[in-house]
Coordinates of N, CA and C in Angstrom, one line a residue:
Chain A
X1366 N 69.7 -136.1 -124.5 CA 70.6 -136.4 -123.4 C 70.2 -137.8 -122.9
X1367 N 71.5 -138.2 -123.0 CA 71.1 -140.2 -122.4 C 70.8 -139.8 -120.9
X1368 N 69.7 -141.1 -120.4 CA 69.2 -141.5 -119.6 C 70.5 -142.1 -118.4
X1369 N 70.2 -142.4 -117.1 CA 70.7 -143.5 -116.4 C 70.4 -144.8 -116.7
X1370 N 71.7 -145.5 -117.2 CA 71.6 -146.6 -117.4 C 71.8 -148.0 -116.4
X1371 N 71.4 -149.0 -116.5 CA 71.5 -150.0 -115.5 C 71.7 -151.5 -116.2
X1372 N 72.3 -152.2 -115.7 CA 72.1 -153.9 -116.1 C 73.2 -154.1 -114.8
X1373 N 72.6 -155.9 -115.3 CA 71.7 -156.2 -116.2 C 69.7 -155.5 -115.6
X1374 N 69.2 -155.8 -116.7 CA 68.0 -155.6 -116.4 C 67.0 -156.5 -115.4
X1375 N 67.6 -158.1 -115.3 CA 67.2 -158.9 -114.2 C 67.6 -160.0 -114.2
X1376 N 67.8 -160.2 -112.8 CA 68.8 -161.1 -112.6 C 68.6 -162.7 -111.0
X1377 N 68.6 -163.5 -111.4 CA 68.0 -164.6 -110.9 C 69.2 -165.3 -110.3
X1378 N 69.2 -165.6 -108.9 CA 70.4 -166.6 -108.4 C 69.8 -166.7 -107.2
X1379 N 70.8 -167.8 -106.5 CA 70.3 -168.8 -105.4 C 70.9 -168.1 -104.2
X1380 N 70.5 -168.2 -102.9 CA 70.5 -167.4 -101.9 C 72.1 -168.1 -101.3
X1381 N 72.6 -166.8 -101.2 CA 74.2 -167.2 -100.6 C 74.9 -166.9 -101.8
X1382 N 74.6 -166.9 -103.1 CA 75.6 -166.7 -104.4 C 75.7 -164.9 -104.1
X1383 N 76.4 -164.6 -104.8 CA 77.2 -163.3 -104.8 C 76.5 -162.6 -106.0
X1384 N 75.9 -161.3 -106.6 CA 75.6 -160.6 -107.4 C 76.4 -159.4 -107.5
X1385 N 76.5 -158.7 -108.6 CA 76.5 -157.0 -108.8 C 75.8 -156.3 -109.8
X1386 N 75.2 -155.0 -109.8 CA 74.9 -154.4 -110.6 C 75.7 -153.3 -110.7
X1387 N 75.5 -152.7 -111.8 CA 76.3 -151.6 -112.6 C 75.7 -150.4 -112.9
X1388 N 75.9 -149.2 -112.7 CA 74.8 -147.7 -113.1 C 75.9 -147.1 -113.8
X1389 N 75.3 -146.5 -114.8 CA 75.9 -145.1 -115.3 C 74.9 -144.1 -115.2
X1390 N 75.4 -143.1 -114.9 CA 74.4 -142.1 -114.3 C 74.6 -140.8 -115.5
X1391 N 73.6 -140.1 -115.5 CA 73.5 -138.9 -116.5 C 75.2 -138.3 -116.6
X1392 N 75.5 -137.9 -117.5 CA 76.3 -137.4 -117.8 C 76.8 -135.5 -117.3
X1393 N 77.5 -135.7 -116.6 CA 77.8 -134.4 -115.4 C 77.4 -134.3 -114.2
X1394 N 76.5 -135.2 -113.7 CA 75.9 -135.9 -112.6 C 76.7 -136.0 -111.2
X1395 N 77.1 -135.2 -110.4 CA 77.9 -135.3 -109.3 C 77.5 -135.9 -108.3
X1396 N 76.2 -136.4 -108.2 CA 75.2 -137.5 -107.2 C 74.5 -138.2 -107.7
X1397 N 75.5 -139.3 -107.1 CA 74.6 -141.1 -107.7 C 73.8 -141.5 -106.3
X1398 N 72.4 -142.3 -106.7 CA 71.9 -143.0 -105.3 C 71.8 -144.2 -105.8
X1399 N 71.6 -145.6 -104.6 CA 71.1 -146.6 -105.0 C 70.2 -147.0 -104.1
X1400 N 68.9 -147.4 -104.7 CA 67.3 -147.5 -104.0 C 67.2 -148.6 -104.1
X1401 N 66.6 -149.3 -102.9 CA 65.8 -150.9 -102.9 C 64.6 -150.5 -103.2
X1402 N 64.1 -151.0 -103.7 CA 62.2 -151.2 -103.9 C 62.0 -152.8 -103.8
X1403 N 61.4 -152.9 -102.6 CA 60.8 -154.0 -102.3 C 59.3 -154.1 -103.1
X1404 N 58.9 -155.3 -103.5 CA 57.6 -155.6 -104.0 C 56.3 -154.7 -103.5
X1405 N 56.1 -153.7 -103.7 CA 54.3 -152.7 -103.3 C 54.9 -151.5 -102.1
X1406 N 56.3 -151.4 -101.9 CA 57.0 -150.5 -101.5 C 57.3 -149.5 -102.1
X1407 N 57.4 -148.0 -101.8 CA 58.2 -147.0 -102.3 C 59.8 -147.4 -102.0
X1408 N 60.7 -147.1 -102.9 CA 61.8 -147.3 -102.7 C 62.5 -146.9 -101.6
X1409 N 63.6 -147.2 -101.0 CA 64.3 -146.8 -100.0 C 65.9 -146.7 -100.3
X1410 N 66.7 -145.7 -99.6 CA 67.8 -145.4 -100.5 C 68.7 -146.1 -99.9
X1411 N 69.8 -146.9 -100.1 CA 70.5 -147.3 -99.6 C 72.3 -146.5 -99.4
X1412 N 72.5 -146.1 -100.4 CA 74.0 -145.6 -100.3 C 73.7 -144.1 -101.4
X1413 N 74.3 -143.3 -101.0 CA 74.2 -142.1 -101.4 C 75.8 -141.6 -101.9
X1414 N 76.3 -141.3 -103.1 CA 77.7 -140.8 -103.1 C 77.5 -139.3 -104.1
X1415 N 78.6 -138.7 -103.4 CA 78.8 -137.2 -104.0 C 80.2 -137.4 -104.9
X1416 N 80.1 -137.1 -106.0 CA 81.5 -137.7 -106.7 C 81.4 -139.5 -106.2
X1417 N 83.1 -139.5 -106.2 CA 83.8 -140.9 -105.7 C 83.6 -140.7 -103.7
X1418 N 83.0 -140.0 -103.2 CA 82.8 -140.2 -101.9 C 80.9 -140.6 -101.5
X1419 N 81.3 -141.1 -100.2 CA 80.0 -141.5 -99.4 C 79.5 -140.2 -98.7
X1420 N 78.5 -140.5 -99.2 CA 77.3 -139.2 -97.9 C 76.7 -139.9 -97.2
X1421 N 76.0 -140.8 -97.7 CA 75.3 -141.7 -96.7 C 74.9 -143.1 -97.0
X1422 N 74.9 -144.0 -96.0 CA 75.0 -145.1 -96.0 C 74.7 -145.3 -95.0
X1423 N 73.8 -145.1 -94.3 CA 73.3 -145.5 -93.0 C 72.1 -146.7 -93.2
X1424 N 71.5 -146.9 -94.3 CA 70.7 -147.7 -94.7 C 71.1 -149.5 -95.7
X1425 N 72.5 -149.2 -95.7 CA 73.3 -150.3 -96.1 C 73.5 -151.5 -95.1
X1426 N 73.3 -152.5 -95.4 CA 73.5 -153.4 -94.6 C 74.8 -154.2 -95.1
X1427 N 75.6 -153.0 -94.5 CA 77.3 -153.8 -94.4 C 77.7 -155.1 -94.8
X1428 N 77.2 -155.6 -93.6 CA 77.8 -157.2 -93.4 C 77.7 -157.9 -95.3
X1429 N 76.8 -157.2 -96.0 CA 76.2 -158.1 -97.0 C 76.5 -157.2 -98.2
X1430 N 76.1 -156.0 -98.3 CA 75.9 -155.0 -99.7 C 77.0 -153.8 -99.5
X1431 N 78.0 -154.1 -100.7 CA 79.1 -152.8 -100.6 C 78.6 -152.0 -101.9
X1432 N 79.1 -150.9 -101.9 CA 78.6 -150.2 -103.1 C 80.4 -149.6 -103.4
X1433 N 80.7 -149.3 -105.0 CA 81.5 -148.4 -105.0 C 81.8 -147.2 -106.1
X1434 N 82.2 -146.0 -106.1 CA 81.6 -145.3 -107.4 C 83.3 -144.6 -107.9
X1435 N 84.0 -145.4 -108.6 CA 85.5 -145.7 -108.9 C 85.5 -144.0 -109.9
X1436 N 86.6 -142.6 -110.0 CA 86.4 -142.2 -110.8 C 84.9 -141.1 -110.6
X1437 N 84.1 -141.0 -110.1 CA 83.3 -139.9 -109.4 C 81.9 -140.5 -110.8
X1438 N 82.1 -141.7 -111.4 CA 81.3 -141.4 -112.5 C 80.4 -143.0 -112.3
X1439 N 80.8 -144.1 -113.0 CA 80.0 -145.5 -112.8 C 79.8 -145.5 -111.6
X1440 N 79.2 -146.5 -111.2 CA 79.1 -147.3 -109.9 C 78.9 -148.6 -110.1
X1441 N 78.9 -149.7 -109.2 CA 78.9 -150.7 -108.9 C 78.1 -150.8 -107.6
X1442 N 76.8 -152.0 -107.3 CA 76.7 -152.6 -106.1 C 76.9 -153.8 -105.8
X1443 N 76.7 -154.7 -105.1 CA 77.1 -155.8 -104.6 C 76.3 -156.1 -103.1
X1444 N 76.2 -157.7 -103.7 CA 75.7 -158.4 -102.6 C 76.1 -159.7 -102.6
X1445 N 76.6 -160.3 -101.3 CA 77.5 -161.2 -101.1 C 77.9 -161.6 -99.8
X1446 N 76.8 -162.5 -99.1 CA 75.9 -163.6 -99.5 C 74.3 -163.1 -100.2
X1447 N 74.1 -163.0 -100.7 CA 72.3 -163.1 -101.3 C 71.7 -163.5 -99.9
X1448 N 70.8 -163.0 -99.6 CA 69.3 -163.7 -98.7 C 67.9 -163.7 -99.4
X1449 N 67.1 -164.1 -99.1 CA 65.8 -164.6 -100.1 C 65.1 -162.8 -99.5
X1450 N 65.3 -161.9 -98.8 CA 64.8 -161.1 -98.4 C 65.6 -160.4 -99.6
X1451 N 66.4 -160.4 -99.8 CA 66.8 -159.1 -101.0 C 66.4 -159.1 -102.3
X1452 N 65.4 -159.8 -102.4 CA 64.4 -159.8 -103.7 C 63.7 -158.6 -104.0
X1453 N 64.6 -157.8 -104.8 CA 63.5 -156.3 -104.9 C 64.2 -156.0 -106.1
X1454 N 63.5 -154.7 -106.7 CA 64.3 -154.2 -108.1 C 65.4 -153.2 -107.5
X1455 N 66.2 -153.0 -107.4 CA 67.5 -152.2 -107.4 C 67.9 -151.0 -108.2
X1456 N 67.2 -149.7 -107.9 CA 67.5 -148.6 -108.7 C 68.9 -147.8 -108.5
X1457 N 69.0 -147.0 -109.6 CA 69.9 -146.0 -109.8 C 69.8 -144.6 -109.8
X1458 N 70.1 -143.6 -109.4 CA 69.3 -142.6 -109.3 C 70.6 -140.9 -109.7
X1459 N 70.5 -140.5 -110.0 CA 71.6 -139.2 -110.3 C 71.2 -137.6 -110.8
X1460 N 72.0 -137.2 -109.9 CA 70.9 -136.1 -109.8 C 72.4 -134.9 -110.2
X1461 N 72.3 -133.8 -110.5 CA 73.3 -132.7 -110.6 C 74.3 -132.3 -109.3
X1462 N 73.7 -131.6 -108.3 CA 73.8 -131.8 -107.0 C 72.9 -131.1 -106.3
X1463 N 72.9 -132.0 -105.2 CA 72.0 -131.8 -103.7 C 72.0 -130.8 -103.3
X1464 N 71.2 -129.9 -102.9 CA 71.1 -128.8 -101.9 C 70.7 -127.7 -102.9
X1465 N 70.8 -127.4 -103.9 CA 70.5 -126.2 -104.6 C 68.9 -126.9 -105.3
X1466 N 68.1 -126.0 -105.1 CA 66.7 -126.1 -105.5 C 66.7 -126.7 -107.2
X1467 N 67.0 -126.1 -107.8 CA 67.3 -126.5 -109.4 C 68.2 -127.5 -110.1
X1468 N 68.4 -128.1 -108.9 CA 69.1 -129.2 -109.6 C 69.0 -130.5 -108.3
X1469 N 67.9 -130.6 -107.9 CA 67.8 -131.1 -106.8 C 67.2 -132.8 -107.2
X1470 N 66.7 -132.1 -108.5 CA 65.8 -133.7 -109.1 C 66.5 -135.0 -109.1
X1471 N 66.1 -135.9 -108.5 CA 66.7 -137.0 -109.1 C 66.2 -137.6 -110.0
X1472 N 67.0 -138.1 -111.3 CA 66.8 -139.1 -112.3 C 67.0 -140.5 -112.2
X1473 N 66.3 -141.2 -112.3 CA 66.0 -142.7 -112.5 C 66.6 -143.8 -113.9
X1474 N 67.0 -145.1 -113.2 CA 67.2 -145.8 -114.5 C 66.3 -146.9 -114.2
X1475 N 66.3 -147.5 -114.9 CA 64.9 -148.3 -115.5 C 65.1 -149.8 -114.1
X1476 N 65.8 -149.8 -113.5 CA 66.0 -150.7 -112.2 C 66.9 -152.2 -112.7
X1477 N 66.9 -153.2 -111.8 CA 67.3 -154.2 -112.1 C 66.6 -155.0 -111.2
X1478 N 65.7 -155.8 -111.4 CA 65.0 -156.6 -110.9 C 65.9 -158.1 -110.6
X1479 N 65.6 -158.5 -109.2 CA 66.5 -159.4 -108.7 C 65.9 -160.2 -108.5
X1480 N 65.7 -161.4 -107.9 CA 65.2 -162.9 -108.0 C 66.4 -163.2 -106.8
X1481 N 65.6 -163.8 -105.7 CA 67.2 -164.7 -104.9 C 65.8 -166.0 -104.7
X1482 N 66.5 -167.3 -104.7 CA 65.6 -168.4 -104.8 C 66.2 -169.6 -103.9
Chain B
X821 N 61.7 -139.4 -87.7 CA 62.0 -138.7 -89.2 C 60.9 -138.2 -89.9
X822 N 61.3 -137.7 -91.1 CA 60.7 -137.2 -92.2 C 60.3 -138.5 -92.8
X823 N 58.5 -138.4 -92.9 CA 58.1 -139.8 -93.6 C 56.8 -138.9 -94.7
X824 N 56.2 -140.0 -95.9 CA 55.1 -139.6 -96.4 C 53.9 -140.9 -96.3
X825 N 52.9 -140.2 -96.5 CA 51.4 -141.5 -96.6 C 51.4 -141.1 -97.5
X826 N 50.8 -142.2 -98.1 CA 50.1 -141.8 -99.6 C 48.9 -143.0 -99.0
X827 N 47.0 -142.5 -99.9 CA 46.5 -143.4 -99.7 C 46.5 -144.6 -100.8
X828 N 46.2 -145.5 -100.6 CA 46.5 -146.9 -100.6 C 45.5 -147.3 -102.1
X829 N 45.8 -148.1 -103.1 CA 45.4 -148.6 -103.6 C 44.9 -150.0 -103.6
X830 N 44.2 -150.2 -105.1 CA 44.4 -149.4 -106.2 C 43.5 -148.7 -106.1
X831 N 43.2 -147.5 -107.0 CA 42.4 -146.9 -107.5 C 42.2 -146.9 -109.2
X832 N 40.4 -147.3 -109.4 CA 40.3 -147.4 -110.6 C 39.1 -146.4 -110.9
X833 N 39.4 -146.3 -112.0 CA 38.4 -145.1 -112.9 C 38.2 -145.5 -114.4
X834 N 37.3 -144.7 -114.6 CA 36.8 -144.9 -116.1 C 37.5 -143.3 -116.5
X835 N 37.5 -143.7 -118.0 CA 38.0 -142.8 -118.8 C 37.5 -141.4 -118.9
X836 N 38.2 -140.1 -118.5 CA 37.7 -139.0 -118.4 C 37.4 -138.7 -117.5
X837 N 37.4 -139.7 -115.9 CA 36.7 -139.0 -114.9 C 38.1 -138.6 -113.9
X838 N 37.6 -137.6 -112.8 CA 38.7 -136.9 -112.1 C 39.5 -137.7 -111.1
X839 N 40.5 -137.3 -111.2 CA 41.5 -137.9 -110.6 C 41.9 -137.3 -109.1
X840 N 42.1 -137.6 -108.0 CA 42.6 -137.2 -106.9 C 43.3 -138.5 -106.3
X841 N 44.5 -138.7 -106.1 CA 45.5 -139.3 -105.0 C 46.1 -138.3 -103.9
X842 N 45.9 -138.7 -102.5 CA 46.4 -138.2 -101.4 C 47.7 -138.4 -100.4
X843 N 48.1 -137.3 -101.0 CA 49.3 -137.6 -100.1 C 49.7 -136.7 -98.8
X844 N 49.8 -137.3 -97.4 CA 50.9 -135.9 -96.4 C 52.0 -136.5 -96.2
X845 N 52.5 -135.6 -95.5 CA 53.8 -135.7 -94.7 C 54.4 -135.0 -93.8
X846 N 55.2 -135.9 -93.1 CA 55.6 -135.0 -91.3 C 57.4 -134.6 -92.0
X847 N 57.8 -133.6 -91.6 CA 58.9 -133.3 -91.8 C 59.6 -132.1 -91.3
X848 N 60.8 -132.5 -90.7 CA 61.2 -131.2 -90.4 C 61.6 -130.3 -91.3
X849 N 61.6 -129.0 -91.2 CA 62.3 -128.0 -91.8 C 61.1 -127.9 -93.2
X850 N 61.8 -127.6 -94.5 CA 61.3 -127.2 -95.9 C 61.4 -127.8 -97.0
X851 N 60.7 -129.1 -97.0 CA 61.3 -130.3 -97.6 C 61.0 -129.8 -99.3
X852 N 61.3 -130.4 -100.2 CA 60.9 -130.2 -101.7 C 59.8 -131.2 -101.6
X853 N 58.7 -131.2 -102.9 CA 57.4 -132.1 -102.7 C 58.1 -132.6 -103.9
X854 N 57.6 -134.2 -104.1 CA 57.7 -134.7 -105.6 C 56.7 -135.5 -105.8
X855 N 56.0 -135.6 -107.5 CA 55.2 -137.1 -107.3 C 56.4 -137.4 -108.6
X856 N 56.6 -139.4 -108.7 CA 57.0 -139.6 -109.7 C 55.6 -140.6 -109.8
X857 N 55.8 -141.0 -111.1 CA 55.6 -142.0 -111.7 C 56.0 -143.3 -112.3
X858 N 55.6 -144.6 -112.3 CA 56.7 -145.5 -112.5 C 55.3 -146.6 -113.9
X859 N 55.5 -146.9 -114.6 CA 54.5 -147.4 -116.1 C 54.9 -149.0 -115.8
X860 N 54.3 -149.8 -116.0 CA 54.8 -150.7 -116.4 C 56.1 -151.3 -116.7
X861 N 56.7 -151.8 -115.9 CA 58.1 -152.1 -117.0 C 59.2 -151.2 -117.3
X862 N 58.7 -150.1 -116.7 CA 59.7 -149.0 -116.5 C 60.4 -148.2 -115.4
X863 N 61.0 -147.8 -115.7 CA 62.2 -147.0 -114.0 C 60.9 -145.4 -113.8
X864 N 61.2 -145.0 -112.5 CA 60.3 -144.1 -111.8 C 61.0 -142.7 -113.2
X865 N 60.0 -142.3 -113.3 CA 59.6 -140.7 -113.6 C 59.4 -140.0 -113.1
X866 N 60.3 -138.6 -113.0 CA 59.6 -137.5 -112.4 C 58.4 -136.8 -113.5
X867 N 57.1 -136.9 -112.5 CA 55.8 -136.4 -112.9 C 55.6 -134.2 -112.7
X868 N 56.4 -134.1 -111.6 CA 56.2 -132.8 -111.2 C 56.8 -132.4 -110.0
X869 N 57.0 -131.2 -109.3 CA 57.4 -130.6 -108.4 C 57.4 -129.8 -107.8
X870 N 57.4 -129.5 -106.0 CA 57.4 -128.1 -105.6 C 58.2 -128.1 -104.8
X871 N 58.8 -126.8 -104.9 CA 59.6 -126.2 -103.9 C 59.6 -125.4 -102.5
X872 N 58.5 -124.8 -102.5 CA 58.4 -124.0 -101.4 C 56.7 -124.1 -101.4
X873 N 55.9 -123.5 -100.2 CA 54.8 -123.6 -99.7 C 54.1 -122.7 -100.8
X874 N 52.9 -123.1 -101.4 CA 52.1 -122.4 -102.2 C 52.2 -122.8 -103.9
X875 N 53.5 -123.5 -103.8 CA 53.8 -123.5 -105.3 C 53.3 -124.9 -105.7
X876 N 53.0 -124.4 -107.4 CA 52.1 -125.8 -107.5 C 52.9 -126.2 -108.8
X877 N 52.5 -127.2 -108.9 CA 53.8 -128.3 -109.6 C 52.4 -128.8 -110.5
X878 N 52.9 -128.6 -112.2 CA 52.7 -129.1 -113.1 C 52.5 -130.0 -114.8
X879 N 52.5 -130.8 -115.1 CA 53.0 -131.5 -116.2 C 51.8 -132.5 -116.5
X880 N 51.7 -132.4 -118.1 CA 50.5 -133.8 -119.1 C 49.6 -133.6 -118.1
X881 N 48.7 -132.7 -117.9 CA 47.1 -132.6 -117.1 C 47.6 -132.7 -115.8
X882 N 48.5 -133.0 -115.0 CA 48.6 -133.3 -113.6 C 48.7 -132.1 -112.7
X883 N 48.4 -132.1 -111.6 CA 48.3 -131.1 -110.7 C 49.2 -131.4 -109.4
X884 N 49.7 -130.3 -108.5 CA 49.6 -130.8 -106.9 C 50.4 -129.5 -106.6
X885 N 49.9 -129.0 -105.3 CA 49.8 -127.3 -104.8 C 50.9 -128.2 -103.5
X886 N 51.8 -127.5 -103.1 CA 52.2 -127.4 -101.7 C 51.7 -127.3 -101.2
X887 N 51.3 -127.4 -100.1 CA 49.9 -126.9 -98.5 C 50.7 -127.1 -97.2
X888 N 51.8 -126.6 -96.9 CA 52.1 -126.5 -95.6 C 51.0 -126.6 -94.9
X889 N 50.2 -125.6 -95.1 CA 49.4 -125.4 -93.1 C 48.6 -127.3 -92.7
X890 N 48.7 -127.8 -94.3 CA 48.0 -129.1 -94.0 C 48.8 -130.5 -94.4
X891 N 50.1 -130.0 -94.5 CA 51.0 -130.6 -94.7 C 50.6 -131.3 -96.1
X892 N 50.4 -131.1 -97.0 CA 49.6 -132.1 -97.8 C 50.3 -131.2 -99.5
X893 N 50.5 -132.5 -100.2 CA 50.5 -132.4 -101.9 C 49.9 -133.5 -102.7
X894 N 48.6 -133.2 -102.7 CA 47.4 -134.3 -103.2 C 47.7 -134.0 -105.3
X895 N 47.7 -134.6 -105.4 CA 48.0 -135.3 -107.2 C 46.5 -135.0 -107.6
X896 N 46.0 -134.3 -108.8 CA 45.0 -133.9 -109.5 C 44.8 -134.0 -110.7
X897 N 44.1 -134.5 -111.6 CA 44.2 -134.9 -112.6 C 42.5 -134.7 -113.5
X898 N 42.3 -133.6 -114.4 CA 40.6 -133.4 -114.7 C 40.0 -134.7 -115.4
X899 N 40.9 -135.4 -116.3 CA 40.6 -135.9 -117.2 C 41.7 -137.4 -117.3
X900 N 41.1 -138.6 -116.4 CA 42.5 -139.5 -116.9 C 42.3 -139.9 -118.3
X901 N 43.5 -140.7 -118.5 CA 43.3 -141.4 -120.1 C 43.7 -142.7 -119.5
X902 N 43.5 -143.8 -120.6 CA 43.8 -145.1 -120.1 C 45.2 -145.5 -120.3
X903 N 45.7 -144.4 -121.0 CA 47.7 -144.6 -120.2 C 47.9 -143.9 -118.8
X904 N 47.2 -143.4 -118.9 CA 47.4 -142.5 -117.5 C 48.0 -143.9 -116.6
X905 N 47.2 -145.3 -116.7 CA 47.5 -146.2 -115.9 C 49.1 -146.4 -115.3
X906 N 49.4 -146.7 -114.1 CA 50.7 -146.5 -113.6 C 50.4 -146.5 -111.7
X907 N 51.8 -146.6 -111.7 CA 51.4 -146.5 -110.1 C 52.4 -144.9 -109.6
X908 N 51.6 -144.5 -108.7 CA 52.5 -142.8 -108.5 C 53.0 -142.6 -107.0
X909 N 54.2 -142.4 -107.0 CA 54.6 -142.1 -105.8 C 54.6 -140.7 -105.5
X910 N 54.5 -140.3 -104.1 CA 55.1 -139.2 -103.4 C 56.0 -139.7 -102.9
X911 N 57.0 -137.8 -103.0 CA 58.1 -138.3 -102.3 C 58.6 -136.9 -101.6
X912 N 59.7 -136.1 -100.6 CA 60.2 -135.3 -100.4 C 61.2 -135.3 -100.2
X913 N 62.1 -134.4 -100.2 CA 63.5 -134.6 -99.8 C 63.6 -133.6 -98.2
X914 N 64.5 -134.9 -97.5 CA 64.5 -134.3 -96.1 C 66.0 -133.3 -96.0
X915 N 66.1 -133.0 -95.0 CA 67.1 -131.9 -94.7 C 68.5 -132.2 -95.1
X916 N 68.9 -133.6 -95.5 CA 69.8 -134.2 -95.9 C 69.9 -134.3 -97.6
X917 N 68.8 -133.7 -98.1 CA 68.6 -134.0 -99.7 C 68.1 -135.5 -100.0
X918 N 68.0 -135.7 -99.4 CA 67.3 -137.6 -99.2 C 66.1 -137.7 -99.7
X919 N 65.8 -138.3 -101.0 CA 64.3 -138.7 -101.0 C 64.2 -139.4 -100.2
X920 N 62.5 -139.3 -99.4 CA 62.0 -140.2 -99.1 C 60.5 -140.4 -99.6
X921 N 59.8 -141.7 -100.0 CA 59.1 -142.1 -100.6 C 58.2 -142.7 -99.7
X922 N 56.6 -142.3 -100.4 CA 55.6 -143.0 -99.6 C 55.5 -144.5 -100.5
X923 N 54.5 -145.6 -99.7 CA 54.6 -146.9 -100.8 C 53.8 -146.9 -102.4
X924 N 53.3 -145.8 -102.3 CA 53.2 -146.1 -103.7 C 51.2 -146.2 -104.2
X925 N 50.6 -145.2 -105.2 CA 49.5 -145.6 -105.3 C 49.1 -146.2 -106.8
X926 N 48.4 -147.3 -107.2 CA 48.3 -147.8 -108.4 C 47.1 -147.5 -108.8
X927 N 46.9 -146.6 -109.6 CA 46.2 -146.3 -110.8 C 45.5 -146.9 -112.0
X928 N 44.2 -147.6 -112.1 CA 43.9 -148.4 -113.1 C 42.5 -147.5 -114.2
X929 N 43.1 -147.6 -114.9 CA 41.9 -146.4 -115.9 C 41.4 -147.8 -116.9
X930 N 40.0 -147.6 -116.9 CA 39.7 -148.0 -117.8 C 38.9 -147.7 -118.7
X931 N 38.8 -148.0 -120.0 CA 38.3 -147.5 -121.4 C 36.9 -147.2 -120.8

């Protein structure tokens, strides 16, 4: 069974340029997450979707990072303006669904490490 | 909210000797326990898991019991190796299905 995939794997630009990353998540996967991991931090989740809808997003910082998961399957994030503060690796995460004990795991993709300079 | 400690690294060892990382957590309600693992250069791992109070979660030599009365799922390990090296998170899921994640402990084994 393929993994959650992500790219690019890292990515380098100047503060104020525009970025996105891209996840495919396990295949049957009806919950995608996207985690910041700041440098010596446990990750923190940022946008949470069930299918093509939002569950949570209380940890998004609007003004700057949209997320969207077109089709209940890829996703996309985005950030746009960049600040030198969003230098962290950017994970993906997909799990079967939430709430039932046995399928509660989330799976991981290998991140995308960001650079803003 | 629902948060975890984990204590703080690094922690180093020599080969073969026992392993213990500590972790608690405050949380409402009946959270799930997790530790992952993250290697070098790679996306986080699930290492193990529990579900309910008492149950103990385990995978490749690792250990860690639920302990409600002490809020606690401490990471156990008889024997590291020098891949063992990595850094390991706790994590739980709060009432919302939300991981949340402590910062993370780094593990260094040496030969």
């Amino acid at each position: 069974e393929a993994g959650v995939a992500q790219s690019p794997r890292y990515k380098i630009i100047e503060k104020r340029q525009s970025v996105a990353f891209w996840c495919n998540p396990i295949s049957g996967h009806a919950t995608l997450y996207w985690y910041q991991q700041i440098l010596g931090q446990g990750p923190k989740l940022l946008i949470q979707f069930q299918n093509n809808g939002v569950v949570d997003d209380s940890q998004l910082p609007k003004d700057r990072f949209s997320a969207e998961r077109l089709k209940g399957v890829d996703s996309t994030l985005k950030i746009q303006p960049a600040k030198l503060e969003d230098s962290a690796v950017y994970l993906c995460a997909s799990s079967l669904y939430p709430g039932q004990l046995s399928t509660d795991t989330q799976y991981f993709g290998p991140g995308t490490r960001l650079t803003v300079l | 909210g629902d948060s975890v400690t984990q204590m703080e690294g690094p922690v180093t060892l020599s080969e073969e000797a026992f392993l213990t990382i500590n972790c608690t957590y405050t949380a409402t309600g009946y959270p799930s326990l997790f530790w992952y693992v993250q290697y070098p250069g790679e996306g986080l791992q699930l290492l193990l898991k529990a579900t309910k109070a008492d149950d103990k979660g385990s995978n490749k030599g690792f250990e860690a019991t639920y302990r409600k009365e002490t809020t606690s799922f401490h990471l156990e390990k008889g024997s590291v190796q020098v891949s063992d090296s990595a850094v390991y998170f706790c994590a739980l899921t709060d009432s919302s299905y939300k991981l949340i994640f402590g910062s993370g402990t780094r593990l260094l084994v040496r030969p």
